[in-house]
Amino acid sequence: NNASDPWSSWNVGKSGNWDNGNAVDSWATKPESAAGQRNSASNNWETAAAFGHPQAYQGPAAADDDDWDDDWDDPKSTSPSYLGYKETEASEAGGVQRGNSRAAAMKLPLNKFPGFAKPGMEQYLLAKQLAKPKEKIPIIIGDYGPMWVYPTSTFDCVVADPKKGSKMYGLKSYIEYQLTCTNTNRSVNHRYKHFDWLYERLLVKFGLAIPIPSLPDKQVTGRFEEEFIKMRMERLQAWMTRMCRHPVVSESEVFQQFLSFRDEKEWKTGKRKAEKDETVGVMIFSTMEPEAPDLDMVEIEQKCDAVGRFTKAMDDGVRELLTVGQEHWKRCTGPLPKEYQKIGKALQSLALVFSTSGYQGESDLNGAITEAGKTYEEIASLVADQPKKDLHFLMETNHEYKGFLGCFPDIIGAHKGAIERVKESDKLVATSKITPQDKQNMVKRVSTMAYALQAEMNHFHSNRIYDYNSVIRLYLEQQAQFYETIAQKLRQALSRFPVM
């Protein structure tokens, strides 16, 4: 209704989708598949260190799915090639790609959820009186600035025990996972589509304030192969661990209900309640209460720009490391082992030639050369297996952070859009389309959004520092052990040669 929109009479030249922010650099318009956006699960990091987070948490599960969409996965799987997955012809045939762009992913549920797409930012900025939602998200000032309030006790969710199930008299098959919360030790069962539902709910509810990366990609063929199930479970574990770490997401009603329902009736009731939630999209900021004075518009815009610059630069750095890592993975599992094998076979062939000389005094040398050749074949095997022990974790962490970083253009876009609205408000006051009090309310609410952005960035940085410290330490430790093993084998081969 244009009559209720004070911008409609003079803002004709503006983009219709101003929530995305005209000034935002659309640096993530083509993010790679969400399949590569997961980091490895905490349980798979036990060789290095526990995946607990010393900084992130400071301070004092099966139902009838008849009403759900079809269980077949989308015809696209873009698992990174470093995992050895092969894309089928179906994957090239088109269809909706889960991770093609965050904007595309967000279009899926918008028509189902009220208050997300329309009326948009005005609903929050220009409301005469914001409804007092039951949920409250406080923001406090900590040592490093605004921060979310972390719960006094933390928990993780273990995804395990994948089992194949069926319905419709066996015509339809699926994999079901057992989820167990570490704080209650209670288990629930969920299929992939249940995770997908939770992702969409979290995206719609928190997506303009908190980065919610996509789940692992869907896949048509090979869904019941052991390697695929293992990788999907690992990435679902990583996704759940990340959500459990977040003080706002983990305490939300929809997330808690996903983990703690007791029977089918309770699951369906909670599911319908979550789908009717109107505190979604930009209205999530109405639940936030910063315990700090309002910021001025100059500071708000500066902080927003700083977040945009950093996330863009980090996105570039993460993508570069992924490219280099994938090339290294291919080399370690392809041509490099073959080079060592060629050296090994050449040495053994030379020893075989020497043995035909008939000279009695060279048997020790021939034996030593033969063993040296076998050593190089062993090294070839070590080289081929090594990426699974160290590079895998580094790549998975980078894929996860690429997923996080791909969320920020939408978040920054919402903040930029709100800032632009406030800048335009002076003209509206001058033409009596809004009152000075309306403008004051807008500034206060944009200030709340700025505090939320800073709180989220402090959480992001805290996790980033811990994650990259852990995964790069693991990588270097495993690399050092790898080369020590090779050096030991070469010394053993050297010791076989007679001293002349």
JSON list of N, CA and C in Angstrom, two decimals, residues 20-75:
[
{"chain": "A", "resi": 20, "resn": "ASN", "atom": "N", "xyz": [18.57, -4.81, 0.51]},
{"chain": "A", "resi": 20, "resn": "ASN", "atom": "CA", "xyz": [19.88, -5.37, 0.22]},
{"chain": "A", "resi": 20, "resn": "ASN", "atom": "C", "xyz": [20.97, -4.31, 0.17]},
{"chain": "A", "resi": 21, "resn": "GLY", "atom": "N", "xyz": [20.58, -3.04, 0.20]},
{"chain": "A", "resi": 21, "resn": "GLY", "atom": "CA", "xyz": [21.57, -1.98, 0.30]},
{"chain": "A", "resi": 21, "resn": "GLY", "atom": "C", "xyz": [22.20, -1.66, -1.03]},
{"chain": "A", "resi": 22, "resn": "ASN", "atom": "N", "xyz": [21.89, -0.49, -1.58]},
{"chain": "A", "resi": 22, "resn": "ASN", "atom": "CA", "xyz": [22.47, -0.14, -2.88]},
{"chain": "A", "resi": 22, "resn": "ASN", "atom": "C", "xyz": [23.98, 0.02, -2.82]},
{"chain": "A", "resi": 23, "resn": "ALA", "atom": "N", "xyz": [24.48, 0.41, -1.64]},
{"chain": "A", "resi": 23, "resn": "ALA", "atom": "CA", "xyz": [25.91, 0.71, -1.54]},
{"chain": "A", "resi": 23, "resn": "ALA", "atom": "C", "xyz": [26.75, -0.53, -1.28]},
{"chain": "A", "resi": 24, "resn": "VAL", "atom": "N", "xyz": [26.10, -1.68, -1.12]},
{"chain": "A", "resi": 24, "resn": "VAL", "atom": "CA", "xyz": [26.85, -2.87, -0.73]},
{"chain": "A", "resi": 24, "resn": "VAL", "atom": "C", "xyz": [27.55, -3.49, -1.93]},
{"chain": "A", "resi": 25, "resn": "ASP", "atom": "N", "xyz": [28.77, -3.83, -1.73]},
{"chain": "A", "resi": 25, "resn": "ASP", "atom": "CA", "xyz": [29.53, -4.53, -2.75]},
{"chain": "A", "resi": 25, "resn": "ASP", "atom": "C", "xyz": [29.04, -5.97, -2.80]},
{"chain": "A", "resi": 26, "resn": "SER", "atom": "N", "xyz": [28.49, -6.37, -3.92]},
{"chain": "A", "resi": 26, "resn": "SER", "atom": "CA", "xyz": [27.92, -7.72, -4.00]},
{"chain": "A", "resi": 26, "resn": "SER", "atom": "C", "xyz": [29.03, -8.72, -4.29]},
{"chain": "A", "resi": 27, "resn": "TRP", "atom": "N", "xyz": [29.95, -8.84, -3.34]},
{"chain": "A", "resi": 27, "resn": "TRP", "atom": "CA", "xyz": [31.12, -9.69, -3.58]},
{"chain": "A", "resi": 27, "resn": "TRP", "atom": "C", "xyz": [30.83, -11.16, -3.43]},
{"chain": "A", "resi": 28, "resn": "ALA", "atom": "N", "xyz": [29.64, -11.51, -2.98]},
{"chain": "A", "resi": 28, "resn": "ALA", "atom": "CA", "xyz": [29.33, -12.93, -2.80]},
{"chain": "A", "resi": 28, "resn": "ALA", "atom": "C", "xyz": [28.18, -13.36, -3.68]},
{"chain": "A", "resi": 29, "resn": "THR", "atom": "N", "xyz": [28.07, -12.76, -4.86]},
{"chain": "A", "resi": 29, "resn": "THR", "atom": "CA", "xyz": [26.95, -13.10, -5.73]},
{"chain": "A", "resi": 29, "resn": "THR", "atom": "C", "xyz": [27.08, -14.50, -6.30]},
{"chain": "A", "resi": 30, "resn": "LYS", "atom": "N", "xyz": [28.29, -15.03, -6.30]},
{"chain": "A", "resi": 30, "resn": "LYS", "atom": "CA", "xyz": [28.45, -16.38, -6.83]},
{"chain": "A", "resi": 30, "resn": "LYS", "atom": "C", "xyz": [29.24, -17.25, -5.87]},
{"chain": "A", "resi": 31, "resn": "PRO", "atom": "N", "xyz": [28.73, -17.44, -4.64]},
{"chain": "A", "resi": 31, "resn": "PRO", "atom": "CA", "xyz": [29.45, -18.33, -3.73]},
{"chain": "A", "resi": 31, "resn": "PRO", "atom": "C", "xyz": [29.40, -19.75, -4.23]},
{"chain": "A", "resi": 32, "resn": "GLU", "atom": "N", "xyz": [30.44, -20.49, -3.95]},
{"chain": "A", "resi": 32, "resn": "GLU", "atom": "CA", "xyz": [30.46, -21.87, -4.38]},
{"chain": "A", "resi": 32, "resn": "GLU", "atom": "C", "xyz": [29.44, -22.67, -3.59]},
{"chain": "A", "resi": 33, "resn": "SER", "atom": "N", "xyz": [29.37, -23.93, -3.97]},
{"chain": "A", "resi": 33, "resn": "SER", "atom": "CA", "xyz": [28.37, -24.79, -3.37]},
{"chain": "A", "resi": 33, "resn": "SER", "atom": "C", "xyz": [28.47, -24.81, -1.87]},
{"chain": "A", "resi": 34, "resn": "ALA", "atom": "N", "xyz": [27.30, -24.89, -1.25]},
{"chain": "A", "resi": 34, "resn": "ALA", "atom": "CA", "xyz": [27.27, -24.99, 0.21]},
{"chain": "A", "resi": 34, "resn": "ALA", "atom": "C", "xyz": [27.80, -26.32, 0.68]},
{"chain": "A", "resi": 35, "resn": "ALA", "atom": "N", "xyz": [27.98, -27.27, -0.23]},
{"chain": "A", "resi": 35, "resn": "ALA", "atom": "CA", "xyz": [28.54, -28.55, 0.19]},
{"chain": "A", "resi": 35, "resn": "ALA", "atom": "C", "xyz": [29.91, -28.38, 0.76]},
{"chain": "A", "resi": 36, "resn": "GLY", "atom": "N", "xyz": [30.65, -27.39, 0.30]},
{"chain": "A", "resi": 36, "resn": "GLY", "atom": "CA", "xyz": [31.99, -27.17, 0.79]},
{"chain": "A", "resi": 36, "resn": "GLY", "atom": "C", "xyz": [32.04, -26.16, 1.90]},
{"chain": "A", "resi": 37, "resn": "GLN", "atom": "N", "xyz": [30.90, -25.87, 2.51]},
{"chain": "A", "resi": 37, "resn": "GLN", "atom": "CA", "xyz": [30.87, -24.79, 3.48]},
{"chain": "A", "resi": 37, "resn": "GLN", "atom": "C", "xyz": [30.88, -25.30, 4.91]},
{"chain": "A", "resi": 38, "resn": "ARG", "atom": "N", "xyz": [31.12, -26.54, 5.11]},
{"chain": "A", "resi": 38, "resn": "ARG", "atom": "CA", "xyz": [31.11, -27.09, 6.46]},
{"chain": "A", "resi": 38, "resn": "ARG", "atom": "C", "xyz": [32.53, -27.29, 6.96]},
{"chain": "A", "resi": 39, "resn": "ASN", "atom": "N", "xyz": [32.74, -27.09, 8.22]},
{"chain": "A", "resi": 39, "resn": "ASN", "atom": "CA", "xyz": [34.03, -27.53, 8.75]},
{"chain": "A", "resi": 39, "resn": "ASN", "atom": "C", "xyz": [33.85, -28.92, 9.33]},
{"chain": "A", "resi": 40, "resn": "SER", "atom": "N", "xyz": [34.93, -29.58, 9.71]},
{"chain": "A", "resi": 40, "resn": "SER", "atom": "CA", "xyz": [34.81, -30.94, 10.21]},
{"chain": "A", "resi": 40, "resn": "SER", "atom": "C", "xyz": [34.25, -30.92, 11.62]},
{"chain": "A", "resi": 41, "resn": "ALA", "atom": "N", "xyz": [33.63, -32.02, 11.98]},
{"chain": "A", "resi": 41, "resn": "ALA", "atom": "CA", "xyz": [32.96, -32.09, 13.27]},
{"chain": "A", "resi": 41, "resn": "ALA", "atom": "C", "xyz": [33.97, -32.14, 14.39]},
{"chain": "A", "resi": 42, "resn": "SER", "atom": "N", "xyz": [33.51, -31.73, 15.58]},
{"chain": "A", "resi": 42, "resn": "SER", "atom": "CA", "xyz": [34.42, -31.70, 16.71]},
{"chain": "A", "resi": 42, "resn": "SER", "atom": "C", "xyz": [34.90, -33.10, 17.06]},
{"chain": "A", "resi": 43, "resn": "ASN", "atom": "N", "xyz": [34.01, -34.09, 16.89]},
{"chain": "A", "resi": 43, "resn": "ASN", "atom": "CA", "xyz": [34.41, -35.45, 17.24]},
{"chain": "A", "resi": 43, "resn": "ASN", "atom": "C", "xyz": [35.55, -35.94, 16.35]},
{"chain": "A", "resi": 44, "resn": "ASN", "atom": "N", "xyz": [35.67, -35.39, 15.17]},
{"chain": "A", "resi": 44, "resn": "ASN", "atom": "CA", "xyz": [36.73, -35.82, 14.27]},
{"chain": "A", "resi": 44, "resn": "ASN", "atom": "C", "xyz": [38.03, -35.08, 14.49]},
{"chain": "A", "resi": 45, "resn": "TRP", "atom": "N", "xyz": [38.06, -34.22, 15.48]},
{"chain": "A", "resi": 45, "resn": "TRP", "atom": "CA", "xyz": [39.27, -33.46, 15.76]},
{"chain": "A", "resi": 45, "resn": "TRP", "atom": "C", "xyz": [40.01, -34.02, 16.98]},
{"chain": "A", "resi": 46, "resn": "GLU", "atom": "N", "xyz": [39.61, -35.16, 17.44]},
{"chain": "A", "resi": 46, "resn": "GLU", "atom": "CA", "xyz": [40.16, -35.66, 18.69]},
{"chain": "A", "resi": 46, "resn": "GLU", "atom": "C", "xyz": [41.65, -35.95, 18.60]},
{"chain": "A", "resi": 47, "resn": "THR", "atom": "N", "xyz": [42.15, -36.14, 17.39]},
{"chain": "A", "resi": 47, "resn": "THR", "atom": "CA", "xyz": [43.59, -36.40, 17.26]},
{"chain": "A", "resi": 47, "resn": "THR", "atom": "C", "xyz": [44.40, -35.16, 17.57]},
{"chain": "A", "resi": 48, "resn": "ALA", "atom": "N", "xyz": [43.77, -34.00, 17.47]},
{"chain": "A", "resi": 48, "resn": "ALA", "atom": "CA", "xyz": [44.51, -32.76, 17.73]},
{"chain": "A", "resi": 48, "resn": "ALA", "atom": "C", "xyz": [44.18, -32.20, 19.10]},
{"chain": "A", "resi": 49, "resn": "ALA", "atom": "N", "xyz": [42.95, -31.87, 19.32]},
{"chain": "A", "resi": 49, "resn": "ALA", "atom": "CA", "xyz": [42.54, -31.29, 20.59]},
{"chain": "A", "resi": 49, "resn": "ALA", "atom": "C", "xyz": [41.03, -31.32, 20.66]},
{"chain": "A", "resi": 50, "resn": "ALA", "atom": "N", "xyz": [40.51, -31.21, 21.85]},
{"chain": "A", "resi": 50, "resn": "ALA", "atom": "CA", "xyz": [39.07, -31.12, 22.01]},
{"chain": "A", "resi": 50, "resn": "ALA", "atom": "C", "xyz": [38.59, -29.84, 21.33]},
{"chain": "A", "resi": 51, "resn": "PHE", "atom": "N", "xyz": [37.37, -29.92, 20.78]},
{"chain": "A", "resi": 51, "resn": "PHE", "atom": "CA", "xyz": [36.89, -28.79, 20.00]},
{"chain": "A", "resi": 51, "resn": "PHE", "atom": "C", "xyz": [36.07, -27.83, 20.86]},
{"chain": "A", "resi": 52, "resn": "GLY", "atom": "N", "xyz": [36.31, -27.86, 22.15]},
{"chain": "A", "resi": 52, "resn": "GLY", "atom": "CA", "xyz": [35.65, -26.90, 23.02]},
{"chain": "A", "resi": 52, "resn": "GLY", "atom": "C", "xyz": [36.17, -25.51, 22.73]},
{"chain": "A", "resi": 53, "resn": "HIS", "atom": "N", "xyz": [35.38, -24.52, 23.08]},
{"chain": "A", "resi": 53, "resn": "HIS", "atom": "CA", "xyz": [35.77, -23.14, 22.75]},
{"chain": "A", "resi": 53, "resn": "HIS", "atom": "C", "xyz": [35.99, -22.35, 24.03]},
{"chain": "A", "resi": 54, "resn": "PRO", "atom": "N", "xyz": [37.24, -22.03, 24.38]},
{"chain": "A", "resi": 54, "resn": "PRO", "atom": "CA", "xyz": [37.50, -21.37, 25.65]},
{"chain": "A", "resi": 54, "resn": "PRO", "atom": "C", "xyz": [36.98, -19.94, 25.70]},
{"chain": "A", "resi": 55, "resn": "GLN", "atom": "N", "xyz": [36.80, -19.30, 24.55]},
{"chain": "A", "resi": 55, "resn": "GLN", "atom": "CA", "xyz": [36.38, -17.91, 24.56]},
{"chain": "A", "resi": 55, "resn": "GLN", "atom": "C", "xyz": [34.90, -17.73, 24.25]},
{"chain": "A", "resi": 56, "resn": "ALA", "atom": "N", "xyz": [34.34, -18.67, 23.47]},
{"chain": "A", "resi": 56, "resn": "ALA", "atom": "CA", "xyz": [33.00, -18.42, 22.95]},
{"chain": "A", "resi": 56, "resn": "ALA", "atom": "C", "xyz": [31.94, -18.42, 24.04]},
{"chain": "A", "resi": 57, "resn": "TYR", "atom": "N", "xyz": [32.07, -19.26, 25.03]},
{"chain": "A", "resi": 57, "resn": "TYR", "atom": "CA", "xyz": [31.06, -19.32, 26.07]},
{"chain": "A", "resi": 57, "resn": "TYR", "atom": "C", "xyz": [31.66, -18.87, 27.40]},
{"chain": "A", "resi": 58, "resn": "GLN", "atom": "N", "xyz": [31.53, -17.58, 27.68]},
{"chain": "A", "resi": 58, "resn": "GLN", "atom": "CA", "xyz": [32.06, -17.01, 28.91]},
{"chain": "A", "resi": 58, "resn": "GLN", "atom": "C", "xyz": [30.88, -16.64, 29.81]},
{"chain": "A", "resi": 59, "resn": "GLY", "atom": "N", "xyz": [31.20, -16.25, 31.08]},
{"chain": "A", "resi": 59, "resn": "GLY", "atom": "CA", "xyz": [30.13, -15.77, 31.93]},
{"chain": "A", "resi": 59, "resn": "GLY", "atom": "C", "xyz": [29.70, -16.81, 32.92]},
{"chain": "A", "resi": 60, "resn": "PRO", "atom": "N", "xyz": [28.92, -16.05, 34.00]},
{"chain": "A", "resi": 60, "resn": "PRO", "atom": "CA", "xyz": [28.57, -16.90, 35.16]},
{"chain": "A", "resi": 60, "resn": "PRO", "atom": "C", "xyz": [28.11, -18.32, 34.57]},
{"chain": "A", "resi": 61, "resn": "ALA", "atom": "N", "xyz": [14.58, -34.79, 19.14]},
{"chain": "A", "resi": 61, "resn": "ALA", "atom": "CA", "xyz": [14.81, -35.40, 18.05]},
{"chain": "A", "resi": 61, "resn": "ALA", "atom": "C", "xyz": [13.90, -36.33, 17.14]},
{"chain": "A", "resi": 62, "resn": "ALA", "atom": "N", "xyz": [11.90, -38.41, 15.85]},
{"chain": "A", "resi": 62, "resn": "ALA", "atom": "CA", "xyz": [11.43, -38.84, 14.50]},
{"chain": "A", "resi": 62, "resn": "ALA", "atom": "C", "xyz": [9.93, -38.70, 14.42]},
{"chain": "A", "resi": 63, "resn": "ALA", "atom": "N", "xyz": [9.39, -38.09, 13.39]},
{"chain": "A", "resi": 63, "resn": "ALA", "atom": "CA", "xyz": [7.96, -37.84, 13.27]},
{"chain": "A", "resi": 63, "resn": "ALA", "atom": "C", "xyz": [7.46, -38.19, 11.89]},
{"chain": "A", "resi": 64, "resn": "ASP", "atom": "N", "xyz": [6.12, -38.26, 11.77]},
{"chain": "A", "resi": 64, "resn": "ASP", "atom": "CA", "xyz": [5.50, -38.52, 10.47]},
{"chain": "A", "resi": 64, "resn": "ASP", "atom": "C", "xyz": [5.71, -37.32, 9.56]},
{"chain": "A", "resi": 65, "resn": "ASP", "atom": "N", "xyz": [6.12, -37.57, 8.31]},
{"chain": "A", "resi": 65, "resn": "ASP", "atom": "CA", "xyz": [6.45, -36.48, 7.39]},
{"chain": "A", "resi": 65, "resn": "ASP", "atom": "C", "xyz": [5.48, -36.39, 6.23]},
{"chain": "A", "resi": 66, "resn": "ASP", "atom": "N", "xyz": [4.28, -36.90, 6.40]},
{"chain": "A", "resi": 66, "resn": "ASP", "atom": "CA", "xyz": [3.36, -36.89, 5.27]},
{"chain": "A", "resi": 66, "resn": "ASP", "atom": "C", "xyz": [3.02, -35.49, 4.81]},
{"chain": "A", "resi": 67, "resn": "ASP", "atom": "N", "xyz": [3.14, -34.51, 5.70]},
{"chain": "A", "resi": 67, "resn": "ASP", "atom": "CA", "xyz": [2.81, -33.14, 5.33]},
{"chain": "A", "resi": 67, "resn": "ASP", "atom": "C", "xyz": [4.04, -32.38, 4.83]},
{"chain": "A", "resi": 68, "resn": "TRP", "atom": "N", "xyz": [5.10, -33.12, 4.57]},
{"chain": "A", "resi": 68, "resn": "TRP", "atom": "CA", "xyz": [6.34, -32.49, 4.11]},
{"chain": "A", "resi": 68, "resn": "TRP", "atom": "C", "xyz": [6.52, -32.70, 2.62]},
{"chain": "A", "resi": 69, "resn": "ASP", "atom": "N", "xyz": [7.47, -32.00, 2.05]},
{"chain": "A", "resi": 69, "resn": "ASP", "atom": "CA", "xyz": [7.76, -32.14, 0.63]},
{"chain": "A", "resi": 69, "resn": "ASP", "atom": "C", "xyz": [8.43, -33.49, 0.37]},
{"chain": "A", "resi": 70, "resn": "ASP", "atom": "N", "xyz": [8.58, -33.78, -0.89]},
{"chain": "A", "resi": 70, "resn": "ASP", "atom": "CA", "xyz": [9.19, -35.04, -1.30]},
{"chain": "A", "resi": 70, "resn": "ASP", "atom": "C", "xyz": [10.59, -35.18, -0.73]},
{"chain": "A", "resi": 71, "resn": "ASP", "atom": "N", "xyz": [10.97, -36.41, -0.45]},
{"chain": "A", "resi": 71, "resn": "ASP", "atom": "CA", "xyz": [12.25, -36.66, 0.21]},
{"chain": "A", "resi": 71, "resn": "ASP", "atom": "C", "xyz": [13.42, -36.73, -0.76]},
{"chain": "A", "resi": 72, "resn": "TRP", "atom": "N", "xyz": [13.15, -36.78, -2.07]},
{"chain": "A", "resi": 72, "resn": "TRP", "atom": "CA", "xyz": [14.27, -36.85, -3.01]},
{"chain": "A", "resi": 72, "resn": "TRP", "atom": "C", "xyz": [15.11, -35.59, -2.94]},
{"chain": "A", "resi": 73, "resn": "ASP", "atom": "N", "xyz": [16.39, -35.77, -2.96]},
{"chain": "A", "resi": 73, "resn": "ASP", "atom": "CA", "xyz": [17.29, -34.63, -2.91]},
{"chain": "A", "resi": 73, "resn": "ASP", "atom": "C", "xyz": [17.30, -33.91, -4.26]},
{"chain": "A", "resi": 74, "resn": "ASP", "atom": "N", "xyz": [17.72, -32.65, -4.23]},
{"chain": "A", "resi": 74, "resn": "ASP", "atom": "CA", "xyz": [17.82, -31.87, -5.45]},
{"chain": "A", "resi": 74, "resn": "ASP", "atom": "C", "xyz": [18.89, -32.43, -6.37]},
{"chain": "A", "resi": 75, "resn": "PRO", "atom": "N", "xyz": [18.71, -32.30, -7.70]},
{"chain": "A", "resi": 75, "resn": "PRO", "atom": "CA", "xyz": [19.66, -32.89, -8.66]},
{"chain": "A", "resi": 75, "resn": "PRO", "atom": "C", "xyz": [20.94, -32.11, -8.79]}
]
